[in-house]
Tab-separated table of C-alpha atoms in Angstrom:
chain	number	residue	atom	x	y	z
F	1	MET	CA	-19.307	-6.493	-4.472
F	2	GLY	CA	-18.444	-5.433	-0.917
F	3	HIS	CA	-14.702	-5.694	-1.643
F	4	ILE	CA	-15.040	-3.353	-4.625
F	5	ARG	CA	-17.075	-0.868	-2.574
F	6	ASP	CA	-14.424	-1.057	0.127
F	7	CYS	CA	-11.724	-0.202	-2.426
F	8	ALA	CA	-13.790	2.625	-3.902
F	9	VAL	CA	-13.847	4.388	-0.513
F	10	SER	CA	-10.171	5.238	-0.953
F	11	LEU	CA	-10.678	6.945	-4.323
F	12	VAL	CA	-11.195	10.275	-2.545
F	13	PHE	CA	-7.411	10.198	-1.982
F	14	ALA	CA	-6.541	9.337	-5.598
F	15	PRO	CA	-4.901	12.148	-7.549
F	16	ASP	CA	-5.565	12.626	-11.253
F	17	ILE	CA	-1.991	11.757	-12.215
F	18	GLY	CA	0.938	10.050	-10.525
F	19	THR	CA	2.388	6.667	-9.689
F	20	VAL	CA	0.776	4.153	-7.351
F	21	VAL	CA	1.964	0.843	-5.924
F	22	ASP	CA	-0.567	-1.645	-4.532
F	23	ILE	CA	1.468	-3.681	-2.029
F	24	GLY	CA	0.434	-7.335	-1.697
F	25	THR	CA	-2.387	-6.848	-4.171
F	26	GLY	CA	-3.535	-10.486	-4.144
F	27	GLY	CA	-6.509	-10.489	-6.502
F	28	GLY	CA	-5.847	-6.919	-7.638
F	29	LEU	CA	-7.720	-4.924	-5.035
F	30	PRO	CA	-7.628	-1.982	-4.602
F	31	GLY	CA	-5.224	-1.388	-7.518
F	32	ILE	CA	-7.542	-2.568	-10.313
F	33	VAL	CA	-10.379	-0.375	-8.994
F	34	TRP	CA	-8.057	2.638	-8.953
F	35	ALA	CA	-6.792	1.807	-12.471
F	36	LEU	CA	-10.339	1.633	-13.835
F	37	CYS	CA	-11.479	4.840	-12.132
F	38	ARG	CA	-8.288	6.891	-12.629
F	39	PRO	CA	-6.851	5.952	-16.050
F	40	ASN	CA	-4.164	8.671	-15.855
F	41	LEU	CA	-2.514	6.983	-12.869
F	42	LYS	CA	0.339	4.529	-13.475
F	43	ILE	CA	-0.363	1.609	-11.146
F	44	THR	CA	1.985	-1.182	-10.135
F	45	LEU	CA	0.295	-4.265	-8.712
F	46	LEU	CA	2.915	-5.766	-6.397
F	47	GLU	CA	2.457	-9.467	-5.656
F	48	SER	CA	5.001	-12.126	-4.697
F	49	VAL	CA	2.988	-15.238	-5.662
F	50	GLY	CA	3.651	-16.247	-9.275
F	51	LYS	CA	0.220	-17.785	-9.955
F	52	LYS	CA	-1.508	-14.620	-8.747
F	53	CYS	CA	0.794	-12.502	-10.922
F	54	ALA	CA	-0.158	-14.521	-14.005
F	55	ILE	CA	-3.857	-14.024	-13.260
F	56	LEU	CA	-3.320	-10.288	-12.662
F	57	GLU	CA	-1.491	-9.960	-16.011
F	58	GLU	CA	-4.368	-11.744	-17.743
F	59	MET	CA	-6.976	-9.620	-15.964
F	60	ALA	CA	-5.196	-6.354	-16.828
F	61	GLY	CA	-5.033	-7.478	-20.461
F	62	MET	CA	-8.701	-8.472	-20.602
F	63	LEU	CA	-9.694	-5.115	-19.094
F	64	ARG	CA	-7.280	-3.307	-21.450
F	65	LEU	CA	-5.622	-1.519	-18.571
F	66	SER	CA	-2.588	0.032	-20.226
F	67	ASN	CA	-1.896	1.941	-17.003
F	68	VAL	CA	-1.221	-1.254	-15.002
F	69	ASP	CA	2.117	-2.970	-14.468
F	70	VAL	CA	2.318	-6.258	-12.539
F	71	ALA	CA	5.489	-6.662	-10.479
F	72	CYS	CA	5.961	-10.269	-9.397
F	73	SER	CA	8.267	-9.570	-6.499
F	74	ARG	CA	8.507	-9.009	-2.772
F	75	SER	CA	8.308	-5.397	-1.628
F	76	GLU	CA	11.846	-5.596	-0.253
F	77	ALA	CA	13.214	-6.473	-3.719
F	78	LEU	CA	11.095	-3.907	-5.572
F	79	SER	CA	12.254	-1.244	-3.100
F	80	LEU	CA	15.837	-1.818	-4.209
F	81	GLU	CA	14.892	-1.454	-7.895
F	82	ARG	CA	12.389	1.408	-7.574
F	83	ARG	CA	13.365	3.226	-4.402
F	84	GLU	CA	11.234	6.302	-3.648
F	85	ARG	CA	9.509	6.310	-7.075
F	86	TYR	CA	5.826	6.121	-6.093
F	87	HIS	CA	3.483	8.934	-5.055
F	88	ILE	CA	0.967	6.640	-3.335
F	89	ALA	CA	1.213	3.220	-1.730
F	90	LEU	CA	-1.970	1.212	-1.204
F	91	SER	CA	-2.379	-1.887	0.910
F	92	ARG	CA	-5.414	-3.915	1.881
F	93	ALA	CA	-5.418	-7.000	4.128
F	94	VAL	CA	-1.629	-7.433	4.115
F	95	GLY	CA	-0.611	-7.347	7.767
F	96	HIS	CA	0.242	-5.298	10.840
F	97	LEU	CA	0.213	-1.550	10.254
F	98	GLY	CA	3.891	-1.253	11.188
F	99	VAL	CA	4.915	-4.009	8.795
F	100	VAL	CA	2.994	-2.489	5.888
F	101	ALA	CA	4.435	0.955	6.680
F	102	GLU	CA	7.907	-0.598	6.510
F	103	TYR	CA	7.075	-2.050	3.090
F	104	ALA	CA	5.679	1.282	1.859
F	105	SER	CA	8.282	3.789	3.028
F	106	PRO	CA	11.195	2.772	0.757
F	107	LEU	CA	8.843	2.804	-2.253
F	108	LEU	CA	7.350	6.263	-1.601
F	109	THR	CA	8.727	9.634	-2.671
F	110	VAL	CA	9.131	12.280	0.010
F	111	GLY	CA	5.759	14.042	-0.068
F	112	GLY	CA	4.003	10.819	-1.060
F	113	SER	CA	1.502	8.992	1.103
F	114	ALA	CA	0.414	5.531	2.124
F	115	CYS	CA	-3.300	4.724	2.159
F	116	LEU	CA	-3.724	1.572	4.221
F	117	PHE	CA	-7.010	-0.278	4.712
F	118	LYS	CA	-7.427	-1.519	8.270
F	119	GLY	CA	-10.040	-3.234	10.395
F	120	PRO	CA	-10.875	-3.337	14.098
F	121	ARG	CA	-7.313	-4.086	15.316
F	122	VAL	CA	-6.020	-0.738	14.064
F	123	LEU	CA	-6.214	1.007	17.453
F	124	GLN	CA	-4.107	-1.698	19.090
F	125	GLU	CA	-1.548	-1.485	16.277
F	126	LEU	CA	-1.420	2.322	16.543
F	127	ARG	CA	-0.832	2.073	20.313
F	128	GLU	CA	2.005	-0.417	19.759
F	129	ILE	CA	3.784	1.932	17.349
F	130	GLY	CA	3.076	5.093	19.337
F	131	ASP	CA	4.959	8.153	18.126
F	132	ARG	CA	7.742	6.316	16.281
F	133	TRP	CA	6.548	7.018	12.713
F	134	ALA	CA	9.453	9.358	11.936
F	135	THR	CA	11.723	6.280	12.048
F	136	LEU	CA	10.383	5.490	8.550
F	137	GLY	CA	10.118	9.113	7.405
F	138	PHE	CA	6.377	9.386	8.102
F	139	ASP	CA	4.357	12.022	9.915
F	140	ASP	CA	1.817	10.811	12.488
F	141	PRO	CA	-1.053	8.864	10.901
F	142	VAL	CA	-4.455	10.319	10.095
F	143	ILE	CA	-7.347	7.900	10.576
F	144	HIS	CA	-10.419	8.012	8.323
F	145	PRO	CA	-13.129	5.720	9.781
F	146	TYR	CA	-16.004	4.381	7.688
F	147	ASP	CA	-18.700	1.713	7.918
F	148	LEU	CA	-19.299	-0.855	5.221
F	149	GLU	CA	-21.979	-3.510	5.421
F	150	GLY	CA	-22.111	-3.231	9.216
F	151	LYS	CA	-18.330	-3.391	9.708
F	152	SER	CA	-16.296	-0.588	11.252
F	153	LEU	CA	-13.242	-0.052	9.069
F	154	CYS	CA	-10.758	2.723	8.451
F	155	LEU	CA	-8.169	4.071	6.083
F	156	VAL	CA	-4.886	5.006	7.697
F	157	ARG	CA	-3.065	7.772	5.836
F	158	LEU	CA	0.646	8.201	6.352
F	159	GLN	CA	2.316	11.242	4.805
F	160	LYS	CA	5.987	10.757	3.992
F	161	THR	CA	7.808	13.871	5.165
F	162	GLY	CA	11.401	12.643	5.096
F	163	PRO	CA	13.569	10.108	3.302
F	164	CYS	CA	13.442	6.461	4.240
F	165	PRO	CA	16.587	5.481	6.160
F	166	ALA	CA	19.083	3.421	4.151
F	167	ARG	CA	18.644	0.430	6.494
F	168	PHE	CA	15.189	-0.121	4.952
F	169	PRO	CA	14.168	-2.322	3.267
F	170	ARG	CA	15.507	-5.057	5.473
F	171	ASN	CA	15.975	-8.632	4.296
F	172	PRO	CA	12.821	-10.488	3.188
F	173	GLY	CA	10.754	-11.666	6.151
F	174	LYS	CA	12.548	-9.462	8.690
F	175	ALA	CA	9.666	-6.960	8.922
F	176	ASN	CA	7.368	-9.675	10.286
F	177	LYS	CA	9.973	-11.186	12.617
F	178	SER	CA	11.544	-8.083	14.148
F	179	ALA	CA	9.334	-5.018	14.602
F	180	TRP	CA	11.115	-1.704	13.919
F	181	TRP	CA	8.914	0.048	16.515
F	182	ARG	CA	9.967	-2.087	19.503
């Protein structure tokens, strides 16, 4: 139940209509929670593991979520197909803030935003990136701290103010191996 509560925290940033991509959705969180609570949103659950995709398709069908699309792909590949088509990018428990921002930027429209769930390492990750957010077309992040079941967590909001440079997305795996902010 804690995972669902965690996902529900971000609903304050959910518009009534628009397109959302949940990057590295895993078991469907937070995307499924958003789909249930905001039926007018079109939500893409992005997952690269085939078995998880099959389960997500089944779950969306059982819950009759006509507003959910499962994309069984890596973010780098989806970015080539659906470049700058999403209003919001979500991500929970995927990786380093800079890596997830690199995944999100090519998918987001200018004016869109990333809503990234982060834990205690967020301050270290923010220090590492510093003031280099414009490299991906983002404004400086806004941090929204919250406590859940005794854990200090936060949502990092990145507003996309400019286009994503053509060099992104990079080849699969490159985001984890070669940090754009260094």
